[in-house]
mmCIF file of C-alpha atoms in Angstrom:
data_model
loop_
_atom_site.group_PDB
_atom_site.id
_atom_site.type_symbol
_atom_site.label_atom_id
_atom_site.label_comp_id
_atom_site.label_asym_id
_atom_site.label_seq_id
_atom_site.Cartn_x
_atom_site.Cartn_y
_atom_site.Cartn_z
ATOM 1 C CA GLY X 1 25.884 -11.373 8.758
ATOM 2 C CA ASP X 2 22.291 -12.022 9.709
ATOM 3 C CA SER X 3 21.463 -15.454 11.092
ATOM 4 C CA VAL X 4 18.619 -17.455 12.601
ATOM 5 C CA THR X 5 18.965 -20.197 15.187
ATOM 6 C CA GLN X 6 16.199 -22.684 15.889
ATOM 7 C CA MET X 7 15.911 -25.406 18.452
ATOM 8 C CA GLU X 8 16.940 -28.767 17.136
ATOM 9 C CA GLY X 9 14.343 -31.380 16.584
ATOM 10 C CA PRO X 10 12.616 -33.556 16.155
ATOM 11 C CA VAL X 11 10.031 -32.415 18.640
ATOM 12 C CA THR X 12 7.581 -35.189 19.447
ATOM 13 C CA LEU X 13 4.333 -34.351 21.216
ATOM 14 C CA SER X 14 1.045 -36.010 21.970
ATOM 15 C CA GLU X 15 -2.116 -34.537 20.502
ATOM 16 C CA GLU X 16 -3.438 -31.532 22.477
ATOM 17 C CA ALA X 17 -0.039 -30.841 24.035
ATOM 18 C CA PHE X 18 1.420 -27.322 24.205
ATOM 19 C CA LEU X 19 4.024 -26.484 21.592
ATOM 20 C CA THR X 20 6.972 -24.123 21.772
ATOM 21 C CA ILE X 21 9.654 -23.948 19.094
ATOM 22 C CA ASN X 22 12.400 -21.526 20.010
ATOM 23 C CA CYS X 23 13.879 -19.119 17.485
ATOM 24 C CA THR X 24 16.475 -16.439 18.046
ATOM 25 C CA TYR X 25 18.061 -14.176 15.511
ATOM 26 C CA THR X 26 21.058 -11.958 14.888
ATOM 27 C CA ALA X 27 20.610 -8.962 12.648
ATOM 28 C CA THR X 28 22.197 -5.577 12.233
ATOM 29 C CA GLY X 29 18.987 -3.697 11.538
ATOM 30 C CA TYR X 30 15.328 -4.196 12.348
ATOM 31 C CA PRO X 31 14.273 -7.255 10.410
ATOM 32 C CA SER X 32 10.864 -8.678 9.719
ATOM 33 C CA LEU X 33 10.407 -12.137 11.165
ATOM 34 C CA PHE X 34 8.547 -15.088 9.704
ATOM 35 C CA TRP X 35 7.524 -18.637 10.446
ATOM 36 C CA TYR X 36 7.103 -20.942 7.485
ATOM 37 C CA VAL X 37 5.707 -24.487 7.577
ATOM 38 C CA GLN X 38 6.560 -27.317 5.201
ATOM 39 C CA TYR X 39 4.226 -30.285 5.166
ATOM 40 C CA PRO X 40 5.564 -33.620 3.909
ATOM 41 C CA GLY X 41 6.197 -33.507 0.162
ATOM 42 C CA GLU X 42 5.152 -29.883 -0.181
ATOM 43 C CA GLY X 43 6.780 -26.481 -0.468
ATOM 44 C CA LEU X 44 6.937 -23.835 2.229
ATOM 45 C CA GLN X 45 3.859 -21.956 3.304
ATOM 46 C CA LEU X 46 3.911 -18.707 5.205
ATOM 47 C CA LEU X 47 2.443 -19.407 8.637
ATOM 48 C CA LEU X 48 2.759 -16.006 10.281
ATOM 49 C CA LYS X 49 4.908 -12.922 10.390
ATOM 50 C CA ALA X 50 5.729 -9.848 12.443
ATOM 51 C CA THR X 51 7.345 -6.717 11.129
ATOM 52 C CA LYS X 52 8.269 -4.758 14.241
ATOM 53 C CA ALA X 53 9.044 -5.153 17.916
ATOM 54 C CA ASP X 54 6.197 -6.379 20.121
ATOM 55 C CA ASP X 55 4.082 -7.346 17.116
ATOM 56 C CA LYS X 56 2.349 -10.684 17.483
ATOM 57 C CA GLY X 57 1.780 -12.795 14.406
ATOM 58 C CA SER X 58 -0.932 -15.427 14.565
ATOM 59 C CA ASN X 59 -2.555 -17.967 12.273
ATOM 60 C CA LYS X 60 -4.292 -21.340 12.647
ATOM 61 C CA GLY X 61 -3.833 -21.278 16.421
ATOM 62 C CA PHE X 62 -0.110 -20.598 16.165
ATOM 63 C CA GLU X 63 1.370 -17.371 17.434
ATOM 64 C CA ALA X 64 4.749 -15.732 17.847
ATOM 65 C CA THR X 65 5.756 -12.398 19.353
ATOM 66 C CA TYR X 66 8.629 -10.287 18.056
ATOM 67 C CA ARG X 67 10.839 -9.703 21.108
ATOM 68 C CA LYS X 68 13.558 -7.215 20.326
ATOM 69 C CA GLU X 69 15.067 -7.286 23.817
ATOM 70 C CA THR X 70 15.712 -11.017 23.616
ATOM 71 C CA THR X 71 16.031 -11.140 19.796
ATOM 72 C CA SER X 72 13.527 -13.964 19.747
ATOM 73 C CA PHE X 73 10.444 -15.048 17.840
ATOM 74 C CA HIS X 74 9.324 -18.266 19.506
ATOM 75 C CA LEU X 75 6.450 -20.192 17.927
ATOM 76 C CA GLU X 76 3.676 -21.416 20.215
ATOM 77 C CA LYS X 77 0.434 -23.325 19.946
ATOM 78 C CA GLY X 78 -1.808 -24.224 22.837
ATOM 79 C CA SER X 79 -3.047 -27.583 21.565
ATOM 80 C CA VAL X 80 -1.365 -29.362 18.672
ATOM 81 C CA GLN X 81 -3.045 -31.775 16.293
ATOM 82 C CA VAL X 82 -1.666 -34.672 14.280
ATOM 83 C CA SER X 83 -2.156 -32.526 11.174
ATOM 84 C CA ASP X 84 0.385 -30.025 12.539
ATOM 85 C CA SER X 85 3.168 -32.543 11.943
ATOM 86 C CA ALA X 86 5.555 -30.756 9.602
ATOM 87 C CA VAL X 87 8.861 -28.927 9.457
ATOM 88 C CA TYR X 88 8.795 -25.390 10.807
ATOM 89 C CA PHE X 89 11.253 -22.756 9.632
ATOM 90 C CA CYS X 90 11.962 -19.455 11.306
ATOM 91 C CA ALA X 91 13.254 -16.762 8.973
ATOM 92 C CA LEU X 92 14.138 -13.115 8.840
ATOM 93 C CA SER X 93 14.231 -10.473 6.163
ATOM 94 C CA ASP X 94 16.142 -7.247 6.439
ATOM 95 C CA GLY X 95 13.840 -5.563 3.972
ATOM 96 C CA GLY X 96 16.075 -6.388 1.068
ATOM 97 C CA ASN X 97 15.752 -9.378 -1.152
ATOM 98 C CA LYS X 98 16.996 -12.125 1.063
ATOM 99 C CA LEU X 99 15.235 -14.401 3.463
ATOM 100 C CA VAL X 100 17.584 -15.992 5.956
ATOM 101 C CA PHE X 101 16.266 -19.302 7.250
ATOM 102 C CA GLY X 102 16.931 -21.300 10.345
ATOM 103 C CA ALA X 103 17.730 -24.970 9.998
ATOM 104 C CA GLY X 104 14.130 -26.048 10.514
ATOM 105 C CA THR X 105 12.498 -28.009 13.320
ATOM 106 C CA ILE X 106 10.658 -31.244 12.676
ATOM 107 C CA LEU X 107 7.441 -31.545 14.668
ATOM 108 C CA ARG X 108 5.811 -34.944 15.094
ATOM 109 C CA VAL X 109 2.432 -35.133 16.781
ATOM 110 C CA LYS X 110 1.138 -38.543 17.745
ATOM 111 C CA SER X 111 -2.458 -39.435 18.483
ATOM 112 C CA GLY A 1 -3.961 -15.792 -1.775
ATOM 113 C CA ALA A 2 -0.784 -15.682 -3.778
ATOM 114 C CA VAL A 3 -0.096 -18.963 -5.540
ATOM 115 C CA VAL A 4 3.166 -20.112 -7.036
ATOM 116 C CA SER A 5 3.423 -23.284 -9.077
ATOM 117 C CA GLN A 6 6.414 -25.321 -10.177
ATOM 118 C CA HIS A 7 6.743 -27.826 -12.951
ATOM 119 C CA PRO A 8 7.670 -30.601 -12.939
ATOM 120 C CA SER A 9 7.134 -31.727 -9.364
ATOM 121 C CA ARG A 10 9.756 -34.404 -9.777
ATOM 122 C CA VAL A 11 12.159 -35.365 -12.512
ATOM 123 C CA ILE A 12 14.669 -38.130 -13.031
ATOM 124 C CA CYS A 13 17.387 -37.623 -15.600
ATOM 125 C CA LYS A 14 20.622 -39.188 -16.733
ATOM 126 C CA SER A 15 23.970 -37.722 -15.837
ATOM 127 C CA GLY A 16 25.128 -35.207 -18.436
ATOM 128 C CA THR A 17 21.699 -34.100 -19.565
ATOM 129 C CA SER A 18 20.035 -30.741 -18.858
ATOM 130 C CA VAL A 19 16.823 -30.228 -16.945
ATOM 131 C CA LYS A 20 14.550 -27.184 -16.964
ATOM 132 C CA ILE A 21 12.317 -26.306 -14.019
ATOM 133 C CA GLU A 22 9.541 -23.732 -14.368
ATOM 134 C CA CYS A 23 8.238 -21.445 -11.675
ATOM 135 C CA ARG A 24 5.020 -19.501 -12.239
ATOM 136 C CA SER A 25 3.147 -16.932 -10.198
ATOM 137 C CA LEU A 26 -0.511 -17.654 -10.917
ATOM 138 C CA ASP A 27 -2.370 -14.663 -9.546
ATOM 139 C CA PHE A 28 0.147 -11.874 -9.141
ATOM 140 C CA GLN A 29 3.005 -10.242 -10.975
ATOM 141 C CA ALA A 30 6.314 -11.457 -9.613
ATOM 142 C CA THR A 31 8.875 -8.742 -10.137
ATOM 143 C CA THR A 32 11.385 -10.803 -8.190
ATOM 144 C CA MET A 33 11.805 -14.552 -8.081
ATOM 145 C CA PHE A 34 14.169 -16.594 -5.978
ATOM 146 C CA TRP A 35 15.608 -20.060 -6.403
ATOM 147 C CA TYR A 36 16.528 -22.165 -3.396
ATOM 148 C CA ARG A 37 18.054 -25.555 -2.947
ATOM 149 C CA GLN A 38 17.119 -27.740 -0.023
ATOM 150 C CA PHE A 39 19.260 -30.656 1.030
ATOM 151 C CA PRO A 40 17.761 -33.567 2.988
ATOM 152 C CA LYS A 41 16.988 -32.551 6.564
ATOM 153 C CA LYS A 42 18.643 -29.197 6.014
ATOM 154 C CA SER A 43 17.439 -25.674 5.539
ATOM 155 C CA LEU A 44 16.936 -23.780 2.326
ATOM 156 C CA MET A 45 19.935 -22.208 0.690
ATOM 157 C CA LEU A 46 19.372 -19.277 -1.625
ATOM 158 C CA MET A 47 20.948 -19.940 -5.006
ATOM 159 C CA ALA A 48 20.017 -16.824 -6.945
ATOM 160 C CA THR A 49 17.680 -13.870 -7.193
ATOM 161 C CA SER A 50 16.167 -12.788 -10.477
ATOM 162 C CA ASN A 51 14.344 -9.623 -11.369
ATOM 163 C CA GLU A 52 12.096 -9.616 -14.410
ATOM 164 C CA GLY A 53 14.031 -8.630 -17.486
ATOM 165 C CA SER A 54 17.407 -8.594 -15.755
ATOM 166 C CA LYS A 55 20.232 -11.032 -15.270
ATOM 167 C CA ALA A 56 20.043 -13.144 -12.155
ATOM 168 C CA THR A 57 22.228 -12.419 -9.149
ATOM 169 C CA TYR A 58 23.893 -15.580 -7.903
ATOM 170 C CA GLU A 59 24.957 -16.327 -4.358
ATOM 171 C CA GLN A 60 28.560 -17.027 -3.627
ATOM 172 C CA GLY A 61 29.551 -20.548 -4.580
ATOM 173 C CA VAL A 62 26.708 -21.098 -7.052
ATOM 174 C CA GLU A 63 27.916 -21.716 -10.606
ATOM 175 C CA LYS A 64 26.017 -19.420 -12.926
ATOM 176 C CA ASP A 65 26.971 -21.439 -16.002
ATOM 177 C CA LYS A 66 25.593 -24.590 -14.445
ATOM 178 C CA PHE A 67 22.380 -23.164 -13.037
ATOM 179 C CA LEU A 68 20.915 -20.968 -15.755
ATOM 180 C CA ILE A 69 18.102 -18.703 -14.651
ATOM 181 C CA ASN A 70 15.751 -16.844 -16.939
ATOM 182 C CA HIS A 71 13.033 -14.454 -15.778
ATOM 183 C CA ALA A 72 11.574 -13.271 -19.050
ATOM 184 C CA SER A 73 8.107 -12.327 -17.838
ATOM 185 C CA LEU A 74 6.350 -11.181 -14.683
ATOM 186 C CA THR A 75 4.845 -14.617 -14.159
ATOM 187 C CA LEU A 76 7.548 -17.057 -15.220
ATOM 188 C CA SER A 77 11.085 -17.895 -14.213
ATOM 189 C CA THR A 78 13.028 -20.969 -15.270
ATOM 190 C CA LEU A 79 16.000 -22.742 -13.751
ATOM 191 C CA THR A 80 18.004 -24.974 -16.080
ATOM 192 C CA VAL A 81 20.452 -27.391 -14.528
ATOM 193 C CA THR A 82 22.992 -27.979 -17.286
ATOM 194 C CA SER A 83 25.061 -31.137 -17.609
ATOM 195 C CA ALA A 84 23.509 -32.519 -14.468
ATOM 196 C CA HIS A 85 25.474 -34.805 -12.182
ATOM 197 C CA PRO A 86 24.337 -36.985 -9.272
ATOM 198 C CA GLU A 87 25.506 -34.349 -6.784
ATOM 199 C CA ASP A 88 22.936 -31.971 -8.289
ATOM 200 C CA SER A 89 20.169 -34.231 -7.010
ATOM 201 C CA SER A 90 18.169 -32.133 -4.600
ATOM 202 C CA PHE A 91 14.885 -30.385 -3.894
ATOM 203 C CA TYR A 92 14.699 -27.088 -5.774
ATOM 204 C CA ILE A 93 12.223 -24.504 -4.575
ATOM 205 C CA CYS A 94 11.290 -21.182 -6.102
ATOM 206 C CA SER A 95 9.595 -18.246 -4.485
ATOM 207 C CA ALA A 96 8.122 -15.068 -5.880
ATOM 208 C CA ARG A 97 7.486 -11.587 -4.639
ATOM 209 C CA GLU A 98 5.478 -8.620 -5.882
ATOM 210 C CA ALA A 99 6.986 -5.176 -6.111
ATOM 211 C CA GLY A 100 6.731 -3.354 -2.808
ATOM 212 C CA VAL A 101 5.685 -6.472 -0.894
ATOM 213 C CA GLU A 102 8.151 -8.108 1.458
ATOM 214 C CA THR A 103 6.530 -11.529 1.741
ATOM 215 C CA GLN A 104 7.823 -14.278 -0.534
ATOM 216 C CA TYR A 105 5.403 -16.984 -1.693
ATOM 217 C CA PHE A 106 6.882 -20.387 -2.309
ATOM 218 C CA GLY A 107 6.277 -22.992 -4.938
ATOM 219 C CA PRO A 108 5.773 -26.655 -3.974
ATOM 220 C CA GLY A 109 9.269 -27.593 -5.070
ATOM 221 C CA THR A 110 10.815 -29.873 -7.677
ATOM 222 C CA ARG A 111 12.649 -33.012 -6.686
ATOM 223 C CA LEU A 112 15.509 -33.711 -9.067
ATOM 224 C CA LEU A 113 17.228 -37.074 -9.167
ATOM 225 C CA VAL A 114 20.223 -37.453 -11.431
ATOM 226 C CA LEU A 115 21.258 -41.019 -12.133
#
């Protein structure tokens, strides 16, 4: 079945550092890909998404490009802030009902 | 944007009692709602999918008689944990989706602690 693999965390960075969180997927069709963020004590918020190959999703300085050839959707940000500390989830949807989530990556940004 | 609320945000109950969690879509009609369970430091696991006016579809391994789901209107779904036990303690999250829209919008979650 479909699956999502994320890099294990926690990822600890200093403020203004460059962030990459790797995400790869396995799917039989052509899924849509998502990044969700969960701040401490809160539910998930959609951060960005891409629905087809070579699409780039972007929001709040974060971006991710749908790479069909490498089945990847890595999350990047050029300069992280302390307020970006959260858990980041990569997910896919095959167009049906289900979202399949990765295990989540904890990001800690220190000032 | 699309807002989903959950109530209560946290609840503590005694073993053997039942607890009801509400999930509401505040500014859109949610034809489909989803219930997830999140274990500490783990990802979300889909428990069930409910379409308005229909019976919920449960994922394999989820006891339908223990986790009762009702989706009686386009803005409200409820999850009732019946005869709760300490192992049911978890973070329960709902999400909602409009017809024809792929994106799911998530509620803030409900932390359940069963003593």
